[in-house]
Amino acid sequence: MEDHIQFDIAEHALLLLDQRLLPNRESHVACRNVGDIVTALKTMVVRGAPAIGVTAAWGCVLALQDVLTRKDGTDWRAAFNTELDRIAGARPTAVNLRWAVERMRAVAQTFQGSAAELLPRLEKEARTIHQEDIAICKALGRAGADCIPDNSTVLTHCNAGALATAGYGTALGVIRAAREQGKKVRVIADETRPFLQGARLTAWELKEDGIEVTVACDNACALLMQKGMVDCVVVGADRIAANGDSANKIGTFGVAILAQHFGIPFYIAAPLSTIDLATPTGAGIPIEERPYDEVATLNNLRICPEDVPAYNFAFDVTPAHLITGIITEQGVLRQPYKESIATAFAKASSR
Ligand code: MRU
């Protein structure tokens, strides 16, 4: 699936498959300005670190279109940068959001012409980011496929699939690539409270692809591993610190601890754009806290008494020592991650 994020040049709109409605309804939201993009990101119409980055890149195109229509005589570069800051601030943990905005900003900063002349250049860059993401997921999938044994069951948490990227997926990309190599792979999708990305999105896209998938409550993980029902774990990441500590959907850290307890390999699959060299360790990764109602209600029905508070941390950080390997488009990185990450970046920049 590569069409859930589509830019319509004629309509000046970014069309996003509304992931909040899956698996019950396939309907699109049209974003026509930066306000729409920020709302779509915050409310999780689109979610998943690489998909957030691709959406942000297109959002920068809409930002320039916004600025072009203003006739108030303000400096277009200053106004454009303010809009880009709004997009970059929509969600704090996934570093791909800031990464994509800064890549778009750099194009504008080195551009000498007018705002109108910049527009096609920005569109080109957004399209490149979009297409690169699919190619990177496929390369990452090929690199990681050897980590998946034949005739195995892979547990994943949240959704790190086509829906969380421009297409193909990171963790699910590895599973897709293993299948393309002819391996038999079954998937256990943790349901992933409270937003249910596993039950709603991972199960939906794997079913669409004909990949055997079973949903499990998050709290079944220990039992499933104890029963020998899990051969390996592959999850995505929202931000990886320079030492390999990896932030991913809340609950991932617990899965990693359990995997270590039961001697099960635990892999992170993510593009290099998810690695934040400016953040030395996981302690520096900001953890998003989301609205109360996501935890305290289900289908608009309260599931905890009124006036009782709820925690809604959206991510946790798995320490590097629990991670068997970080699967990237530059191959599978191994401990010590500080060194293997630095080598992967050096390799990528020499190309
Ligand atoms: O809150 P979300 O749904 O944006 O969180 C998504 C995740 O935690 C994914 O596992 C991560 O972004 C990797 S996506 C390839």
Tab-separated table of C-alpha atoms and ligand atoms in Angstrom:
chain	number	residue	atom	x	y	z
A	1	MET	CA	0.000	0.000	0.000
A	2	GLU	CA	1.633	3.215	-1.207
A	3	ASP	CA	-1.302	5.560	-1.679
A	4	HIS	CA	-2.381	6.500	1.840
A	5	ILE	CA	-0.419	9.781	1.568
A	6	GLN	CA	-1.059	11.537	-1.753
A	7	PHE	CA	-0.300	15.085	-2.846
A	8	ASP	CA	-2.827	16.502	-5.294
A	9	ILE	CA	-1.044	19.309	-7.131
A	10	ALA	CA	-4.177	20.516	-8.970
A	11	GLU	CA	-6.160	20.719	-5.714
A	12	HIS	CA	-3.212	22.017	-3.632
A	13	ALA	CA	-4.072	19.417	-1.022
A	14	LEU	CA	-2.483	16.515	0.795
A	15	LEU	CA	-4.897	13.574	0.954
A	16	LEU	CA	-4.419	11.346	3.971
A	17	LEU	CA	-6.120	8.026	4.640
A	18	ASP	CA	-7.773	8.615	8.020
A	19	GLN	CA	-6.064	5.983	10.184
A	20	ARG	CA	-8.404	6.731	13.108
A	21	LEU	CA	-11.258	5.058	11.247
A	22	LEU	CA	-9.504	1.830	10.269
A	23	PRO	CA	-10.339	-1.017	10.050
A	24	ASN	CA	-14.003	0.005	9.788
A	25	ARG	CA	-13.877	2.704	7.135
A	26	GLU	CA	-11.458	3.834	4.419
A	27	SER	CA	-11.912	7.559	4.114
A	28	HIS	CA	-9.527	10.420	3.326
A	29	VAL	CA	-8.904	13.773	4.971
A	30	ALA	CA	-7.826	16.669	2.714
A	31	CYS	CA	-5.203	19.004	4.234
A	32	ARG	CA	-5.075	22.374	2.467
A	33	ASN	CA	-2.948	24.432	4.826
A	34	VAL	CA	-0.544	24.181	7.744
A	35	GLY	CA	-3.400	24.248	10.268
A	36	ASP	CA	-4.891	21.132	8.647
A	37	ILE	CA	-1.498	19.387	8.652
A	38	VAL	CA	-0.848	20.150	12.328
A	39	THR	CA	-4.330	18.920	13.271
A	40	ALA	CA	-3.893	15.728	11.232
A	41	LEU	CA	-0.563	15.032	12.945
A	42	LYS	CA	-1.784	15.814	16.465
A	43	THR	CA	-5.014	13.822	16.165
A	44	MET	CA	-3.244	10.896	14.449
A	45	VAL	CA	-5.098	10.919	11.148
A	46	VAL	CA	-1.565	9.982	10.063
A	47	ARG	CA	0.970	8.528	12.481
A	48	GLY	CA	4.186	6.507	12.573
A	49	ALA	CA	7.565	8.222	12.476
A	50	PRO	CA	8.458	8.011	8.739
A	51	ALA	CA	4.846	8.774	7.662
A	52	ILE	CA	4.883	11.803	9.942
A	53	GLY	CA	8.118	12.943	8.234
A	54	VAL	CA	6.669	12.527	4.727
A	55	THR	CA	3.478	14.367	5.751
A	56	ALA	CA	5.564	17.177	7.237
A	57	ALA	CA	7.550	17.514	3.999
A	58	TRP	CA	4.327	18.006	2.021
A	59	GLY	CA	3.120	20.311	4.789
A	60	CYS	CA	6.095	22.572	4.037
A	61	VAL	CA	4.856	22.848	0.429
A	62	LEU	CA	1.421	23.881	1.740
A	63	ALA	CA	3.170	26.361	4.046
A	64	LEU	CA	4.775	28.117	1.082
A	65	GLN	CA	1.470	28.103	-0.805
A	66	ASP	CA	-0.137	29.750	2.264
A	67	VAL	CA	2.560	32.382	2.409
A	68	LEU	CA	2.280	33.069	-1.335
A	69	THR	CA	-1.392	34.019	-0.988
A	70	ARG	CA	-0.687	36.620	1.722
A	71	LYS	CA	-0.801	40.159	0.495
A	72	ASP	CA	0.098	41.853	3.776
A	73	GLY	CA	3.638	42.791	2.778
A	74	THR	CA	5.353	40.617	5.426
A	75	ASP	CA	8.740	39.071	4.700
A	76	TRP	CA	7.827	35.726	3.062
A	77	ARG	CA	10.946	33.973	4.376
A	78	ALA	CA	10.157	34.874	8.001
A	79	ALA	CA	6.496	33.876	7.568
A	80	PHE	CA	7.527	30.586	5.899
A	81	ASN	CA	9.931	29.725	8.738
A	82	THR	CA	7.224	30.404	11.333
A	83	GLU	CA	4.892	27.964	9.542
A	84	LEU	CA	7.651	25.343	9.402
A	85	ASP	CA	8.180	25.692	13.168
A	86	ARG	CA	4.462	25.044	13.690
A	87	ILE	CA	4.702	21.792	11.706
A	88	ALA	CA	7.897	20.679	13.490
A	89	GLY	CA	6.201	21.233	16.873
A	90	ALA	CA	3.135	19.087	16.170
A	91	ARG	CA	4.493	15.988	17.964
A	92	PRO	CA	7.663	15.818	20.057
A	93	THR	CA	9.057	12.262	20.004
A	94	ALA	CA	9.365	11.135	16.368
A	95	VAL	CA	12.538	12.808	15.150
A	96	ASN	CA	11.575	12.203	11.494
A	97	LEU	CA	9.156	15.131	11.804
A	98	ARG	CA	11.917	17.620	12.603
A	99	TRP	CA	14.313	15.869	10.207
A	100	ALA	CA	11.940	16.339	7.249
A	101	VAL	CA	11.106	19.958	8.122
A	102	GLU	CA	14.802	20.849	8.420
A	103	ARG	CA	15.555	19.173	5.094
A	104	MET	CA	12.820	21.283	3.450
A	105	ARG	CA	13.970	24.434	5.254
A	106	ALA	CA	17.534	23.867	3.980
A	107	VAL	CA	16.243	23.865	0.378
A	108	ALA	CA	14.561	27.240	0.954
A	109	GLN	CA	17.594	28.682	2.734
A	110	THR	CA	19.971	28.029	-0.156
A	111	PHE	CA	17.437	29.153	-2.798
A	112	GLN	CA	18.103	32.578	-4.300
A	113	GLY	CA	14.879	33.262	-6.252
A	114	SER	CA	11.367	34.373	-5.323
A	115	ALA	CA	8.821	32.448	-3.242
A	116	ALA	CA	6.880	31.536	-6.400
A	117	GLU	CA	10.032	30.154	-8.007
A	118	LEU	CA	10.800	28.146	-4.865
A	119	LEU	CA	7.470	26.297	-4.930
A	120	PRO	CA	8.313	23.708	-7.643
A	121	ARG	CA	11.708	23.150	-6.006
A	122	LEU	CA	10.018	22.393	-2.674
A	123	GLU	CA	7.501	20.079	-4.356
A	124	LYS	CA	10.413	18.193	-5.901
A	125	GLU	CA	12.126	17.798	-2.521
A	126	ALA	CA	8.931	16.588	-0.828
A	127	ARG	CA	8.419	14.050	-3.623
A	128	THR	CA	12.029	12.878	-3.205
A	129	ILE	CA	11.576	12.423	0.563
A	130	HIS	CA	8.329	10.532	-0.131
A	131	GLN	CA	9.820	8.198	-2.749
A	132	GLU	CA	13.081	7.715	-0.845
A	133	ASP	CA	11.114	6.524	2.168
A	134	ILE	CA	9.581	3.637	0.214
A	135	ALA	CA	12.965	2.683	-1.270
A	136	ILE	CA	14.607	2.855	2.179
A	137	CYS	CA	11.918	0.628	3.706
A	138	LYS	CA	12.510	-1.944	0.960
A	139	ALA	CA	16.307	-1.839	1.461
A	140	LEU	CA	15.843	-2.102	5.223
A	141	GLY	CA	13.456	-5.028	4.748
A	142	ARG	CA	15.985	-6.882	2.589
A	143	ALA	CA	18.736	-6.196	5.135
A	144	GLY	CA	16.623	-7.528	7.996
A	145	ALA	CA	15.000	-10.534	6.327
A	146	ASP	CA	17.877	-12.823	7.393
A	147	CYS	CA	17.010	-12.093	11.048
A	148	ILE	CA	13.676	-13.881	10.590
A	149	PRO	CA	13.891	-17.675	10.805
A	150	ASP	CA	11.872	-19.735	8.344
A	151	ASN	CA	8.572	-21.060	9.704
A	152	SER	CA	8.587	-18.619	12.607
A	153	THR	CA	6.291	-16.381	14.627
A	154	VAL	CA	7.270	-12.735	14.936
A	155	LEU	CA	5.753	-10.525	17.612
A	156	THR	CA	5.401	-6.822	16.847
A	157	HIS	CA	4.111	-3.891	18.865
A	158	CYS	CA	2.171	-0.893	17.527
A	159	ASN	CA	2.162	-0.398	13.750
A	160	ALA	CA	5.476	-0.055	11.935
A	161	GLY	CA	4.012	-0.972	8.598
A	162	ALA	CA	3.061	0.603	5.275
A	163	LEU	CA	0.656	2.901	7.135
A	164	ALA	CA	3.467	4.205	9.359
A	165	THR	CA	5.725	4.981	6.382
A	166	ALA	CA	5.195	6.078	2.789
A	167	GLY	CA	4.740	2.365	2.029
A	168	TYR	CA	6.054	-1.182	2.766
A	169	GLY	CA	6.955	-0.439	6.397
A	170	THR	CA	9.965	-0.886	8.664
A	171	ALA	CA	9.233	-3.769	11.074
A	172	LEU	CA	6.501	-5.055	8.752
A	173	GLY	CA	8.845	-4.361	5.805
A	174	VAL	CA	11.275	-6.892	7.317
A	175	ILE	CA	8.424	-9.405	7.591
A	176	ARG	CA	7.281	-8.678	4.020
A	177	ALA	CA	10.849	-9.136	2.726
A	178	ALA	CA	11.237	-12.449	4.605
A	179	ARG	CA	8.019	-13.645	2.969
A	180	GLU	CA	9.268	-12.499	-0.443
A	181	GLN	CA	12.333	-14.714	0.197
A	182	GLY	CA	9.913	-17.635	0.482
A	183	LYS	CA	9.897	-17.927	4.284
A	184	LYS	CA	6.778	-18.880	6.181
A	185	VAL	CA	6.152	-16.153	8.763
A	186	ARG	CA	3.266	-15.693	11.186
A	187	VAL	CA	2.758	-12.471	13.089
A	188	ILE	CA	1.449	-11.708	16.566
A	189	ALA	CA	0.247	-8.098	16.703
A	190	ASP	CA	0.102	-6.642	20.206
A	191	GLU	CA	-3.149	-4.698	20.320
A	192	THR	CA	-1.263	-1.608	21.608
A	193	ARG	CA	-3.418	0.247	24.094
A	194	PRO	CA	-4.703	2.902	24.122
A	195	PHE	CA	-4.805	3.813	20.406
A	196	LEU	CA	-4.884	0.169	19.257
A	197	GLN	CA	-2.468	0.595	16.353
A	198	GLY	CA	-1.682	-3.137	16.518
A	199	ALA	CA	-5.252	-4.443	16.532
A	200	ARG	CA	-6.640	-1.866	14.104
A	201	LEU	CA	-3.763	-1.093	11.736
A	202	THR	CA	-1.122	-3.857	11.809
A	203	ALA	CA	-3.760	-6.591	11.678
A	204	TRP	CA	-5.600	-4.724	8.892
A	205	GLU	CA	-2.642	-4.236	6.594
A	206	LEU	CA	-1.226	-7.745	7.132
A	207	LYS	CA	-4.640	-9.288	6.453
A	208	GLU	CA	-4.870	-7.201	3.238
A	209	ASP	CA	-1.500	-8.710	2.206
A	210	GLY	CA	-2.530	-12.257	3.101
A	211	ILE	CA	0.029	-12.534	5.926
A	212	GLU	CA	-1.134	-14.701	8.843
A	213	VAL	CA	-1.725	-12.450	11.846
A	214	THR	CA	-3.179	-12.959	15.328
A	215	VAL	CA	-3.964	-10.091	17.696
A	216	ALA	CA	-3.010	-10.424	21.371
A	217	CYS	CA	-3.729	-8.210	24.357
A	218	ASP	CA	-0.595	-6.313	25.381
A	219	ASN	CA	-0.604	-8.090	28.725
A	220	ALA	CA	-0.490	-11.558	27.074
A	221	CYS	CA	3.119	-11.084	25.951
A	222	ALA	CA	4.791	-12.895	28.887
A	223	LEU	CA	2.477	-15.883	28.585
A	224	LEU	CA	2.962	-16.168	24.816
A	225	MET	CA	6.734	-16.085	25.216
A	226	GLN	CA	6.654	-18.549	28.118
A	227	LYS	CA	4.625	-20.950	25.967
A	228	GLY	CA	7.312	-20.772	23.239
A	229	MET	CA	4.900	-19.078	20.832
A	230	VAL	CA	7.276	-16.221	19.865
A	231	ASP	CA	10.506	-16.776	17.904
A	232	CYS	CA	11.586	-13.160	17.588
A	233	VAL	CA	10.398	-9.587	18.091
A	234	VAL	CA	10.644	-6.828	15.473
A	235	VAL	CA	9.363	-3.326	16.238
A	236	GLY	CA	9.853	0.161	14.802
A	237	ALA	CA	11.220	3.278	16.493
A	238	ASP	CA	10.343	6.953	16.746
A	239	ARG	CA	13.770	8.149	17.784
A	240	ILE	CA	17.028	6.311	18.340
A	241	ALA	CA	19.705	8.057	20.406
A	242	ALA	CA	23.355	8.017	19.310
A	243	ASN	CA	24.057	5.166	21.772
A	244	GLY	CA	21.222	2.975	20.417
A	245	ASP	CA	18.611	3.617	23.142
A	246	SER	CA	15.341	3.493	21.182
A	247	ALA	CA	12.019	5.226	21.779
A	248	ASN	CA	8.977	3.419	20.434
A	249	LYS	CA	5.313	3.034	21.331
A	250	ILE	CA	4.547	2.683	25.032
A	251	GLY	CA	4.892	-0.967	26.036
A	252	THR	CA	7.877	-1.714	23.788
A	253	PHE	CA	10.312	-1.530	26.725
A	254	GLY	CA	8.299	-4.187	28.588
A	255	VAL	CA	8.333	-6.453	25.513
A	256	ALA	CA	12.143	-6.053	25.304
A	257	ILE	CA	12.612	-6.995	28.970
A	258	LEU	CA	10.439	-10.071	28.470
A	259	ALA	CA	12.328	-11.011	25.291
A	260	GLN	CA	15.612	-10.884	27.193
A	261	HIS	CA	14.148	-12.971	30.037
A	262	PHE	CA	13.069	-15.684	27.586
A	263	GLY	CA	16.184	-15.462	25.358
A	264	ILE	CA	14.209	-14.234	22.335
A	265	PRO	CA	15.958	-11.919	19.812
A	266	PHE	CA	14.595	-8.356	19.931
A	267	TYR	CA	15.137	-6.157	16.840
A	268	ILE	CA	14.417	-2.508	16.115
A	269	ALA	CA	13.799	-1.691	12.421
A	270	ALA	CA	14.180	1.966	11.445
A	271	PRO	CA	15.693	4.189	8.750
A	272	LEU	CA	18.773	6.305	9.534
A	273	SER	CA	16.449	9.354	9.564
A	274	THR	CA	15.075	7.999	12.871
A	275	ILE	CA	18.527	8.082	14.473
A	276	ASP	CA	19.172	11.372	16.250
A	277	LEU	CA	22.937	11.863	16.601
A	278	ALA	CA	22.269	15.086	18.537
A	279	THR	CA	20.675	13.075	21.370
A	280	PRO	CA	23.464	11.125	23.091
A	281	THR	CA	21.267	8.747	25.152
A	282	GLY	CA	17.619	7.827	25.602
A	283	ALA	CA	17.402	10.086	28.654
A	284	GLY	CA	17.322	13.058	26.258
A	285	ILE	CA	14.358	11.811	24.183
A	286	PRO	CA	11.156	13.789	24.887
A	287	ILE	CA	8.202	11.522	25.655
A	288	GLU	CA	4.870	12.730	24.322
A	289	GLU	CA	1.925	12.743	26.723
A	290	ARG	CA	-1.415	12.475	24.945
A	291	PRO	CA	-4.972	13.391	25.908
A	292	TYR	CA	-6.630	11.863	28.971
A	293	ASP	CA	-9.654	10.618	27.028
A	294	GLU	CA	-7.575	8.215	24.917
A	295	VAL	CA	-7.053	6.154	28.092
A	296	ALA	CA	-10.163	6.985	30.122
A	297	THR	CA	-12.751	6.327	27.408
A	298	LEU	CA	-13.483	3.631	24.854
A	299	ASN	CA	-15.865	4.407	21.977
A	300	ASN	CA	-16.862	7.577	23.862
A	301	LEU	CA	-17.800	5.552	26.963
A	302	ARG	CA	-15.961	6.223	30.205
A	303	ILE	CA	-13.991	3.188	31.354
A	304	CYS	CA	-12.703	4.709	34.580
A	305	PRO	CA	-14.597	6.734	37.177
A	306	GLU	CA	-14.855	10.481	36.754
A	307	ASP	CA	-12.141	12.552	38.444
A	308	VAL	CA	-9.689	9.636	38.440
A	309	PRO	CA	-6.559	10.720	36.552
A	310	ALA	CA	-4.830	8.517	33.959
A	311	TYR	CA	-1.300	8.286	32.598
A	312	ASN	CA	-1.011	8.568	28.835
A	313	PHE	CA	2.669	8.467	27.982
A	314	ALA	CA	2.740	7.628	24.284
A	315	PHE	CA	6.287	6.194	24.143
A	316	ASP	CA	8.960	4.518	26.245
A	317	VAL	CA	12.671	4.050	25.710
A	318	THR	CA	14.237	0.605	25.387
A	319	PRO	CA	17.864	0.678	26.564
A	320	ALA	CA	20.400	-0.327	23.907
A	321	HIS	CA	21.638	-3.367	25.848
A	322	LEU	CA	18.252	-5.087	25.353
A	323	ILE	CA	18.381	-4.697	21.561
A	324	THR	CA	19.792	-7.618	19.537
A	325	GLY	CA	20.180	-5.510	16.384
A	326	ILE	CA	19.021	-2.274	14.759
A	327	ILE	CA	17.905	-3.010	11.198
A	328	THR	CA	18.565	-0.052	8.868
A	329	GLU	CA	18.944	0.543	5.127
A	330	GLN	CA	22.711	0.325	5.790
A	331	GLY	CA	22.427	-3.192	7.210
A	332	VAL	CA	21.856	-4.676	10.666
A	333	LEU	CA	23.753	-2.675	13.290
A	334	ARG	CA	25.075	-4.516	16.344
A	335	GLN	CA	26.348	-3.511	19.783
A	336	PRO	CA	28.205	-1.356	20.662
A	337	TYR	CA	25.731	0.910	18.847
A	338	LYS	CA	27.654	4.137	19.317
A	339	GLU	CA	30.300	2.750	16.961
A	340	SER	CA	28.029	0.850	14.542
A	341	ILE	CA	25.686	3.863	14.211
A	342	ALA	CA	28.596	6.207	13.477
A	343	THR	CA	29.902	3.756	10.852
A	344	ALA	CA	26.457	3.492	9.198
A	345	PHE	CA	26.217	7.292	8.902
A	346	ALA	CA	29.745	7.502	7.474
A	347	LYS	CA	28.842	4.798	4.924
A	348	ALA	CA	25.632	6.605	3.956
A	349	SER	CA	27.331	9.979	3.486
A	350	SER	CA	30.124	8.496	1.350
A	351	ARG	CA	27.528	7.350	-1.252
B	1	MRU	O1	1.884	7.288	18.158
B	1	MRU	P1	2.253	6.644	16.858
B	1	MRU	O2	1.212	5.735	16.315
B	1	MRU	O3	2.735	7.677	15.855
B	1	MRU	O4	3.505	5.747	17.219
B	1	MRU	C1	4.072	4.974	16.205
B	1	MRU	C2	5.110	4.030	16.669
B	1	MRU	O5	5.430	3.965	17.838
B	1	MRU	C3	5.790	3.218	15.611
B	1	MRU	O6	6.185	1.988	16.117
B	1	MRU	C4	7.030	3.981	15.124
B	1	MRU	O7	6.689	5.277	14.714
B	1	MRU	C5	7.716	3.288	14.017
B	1	MRU	S1	6.852	3.493	12.501
B	1	MRU	C6	7.675	2.751	11.233
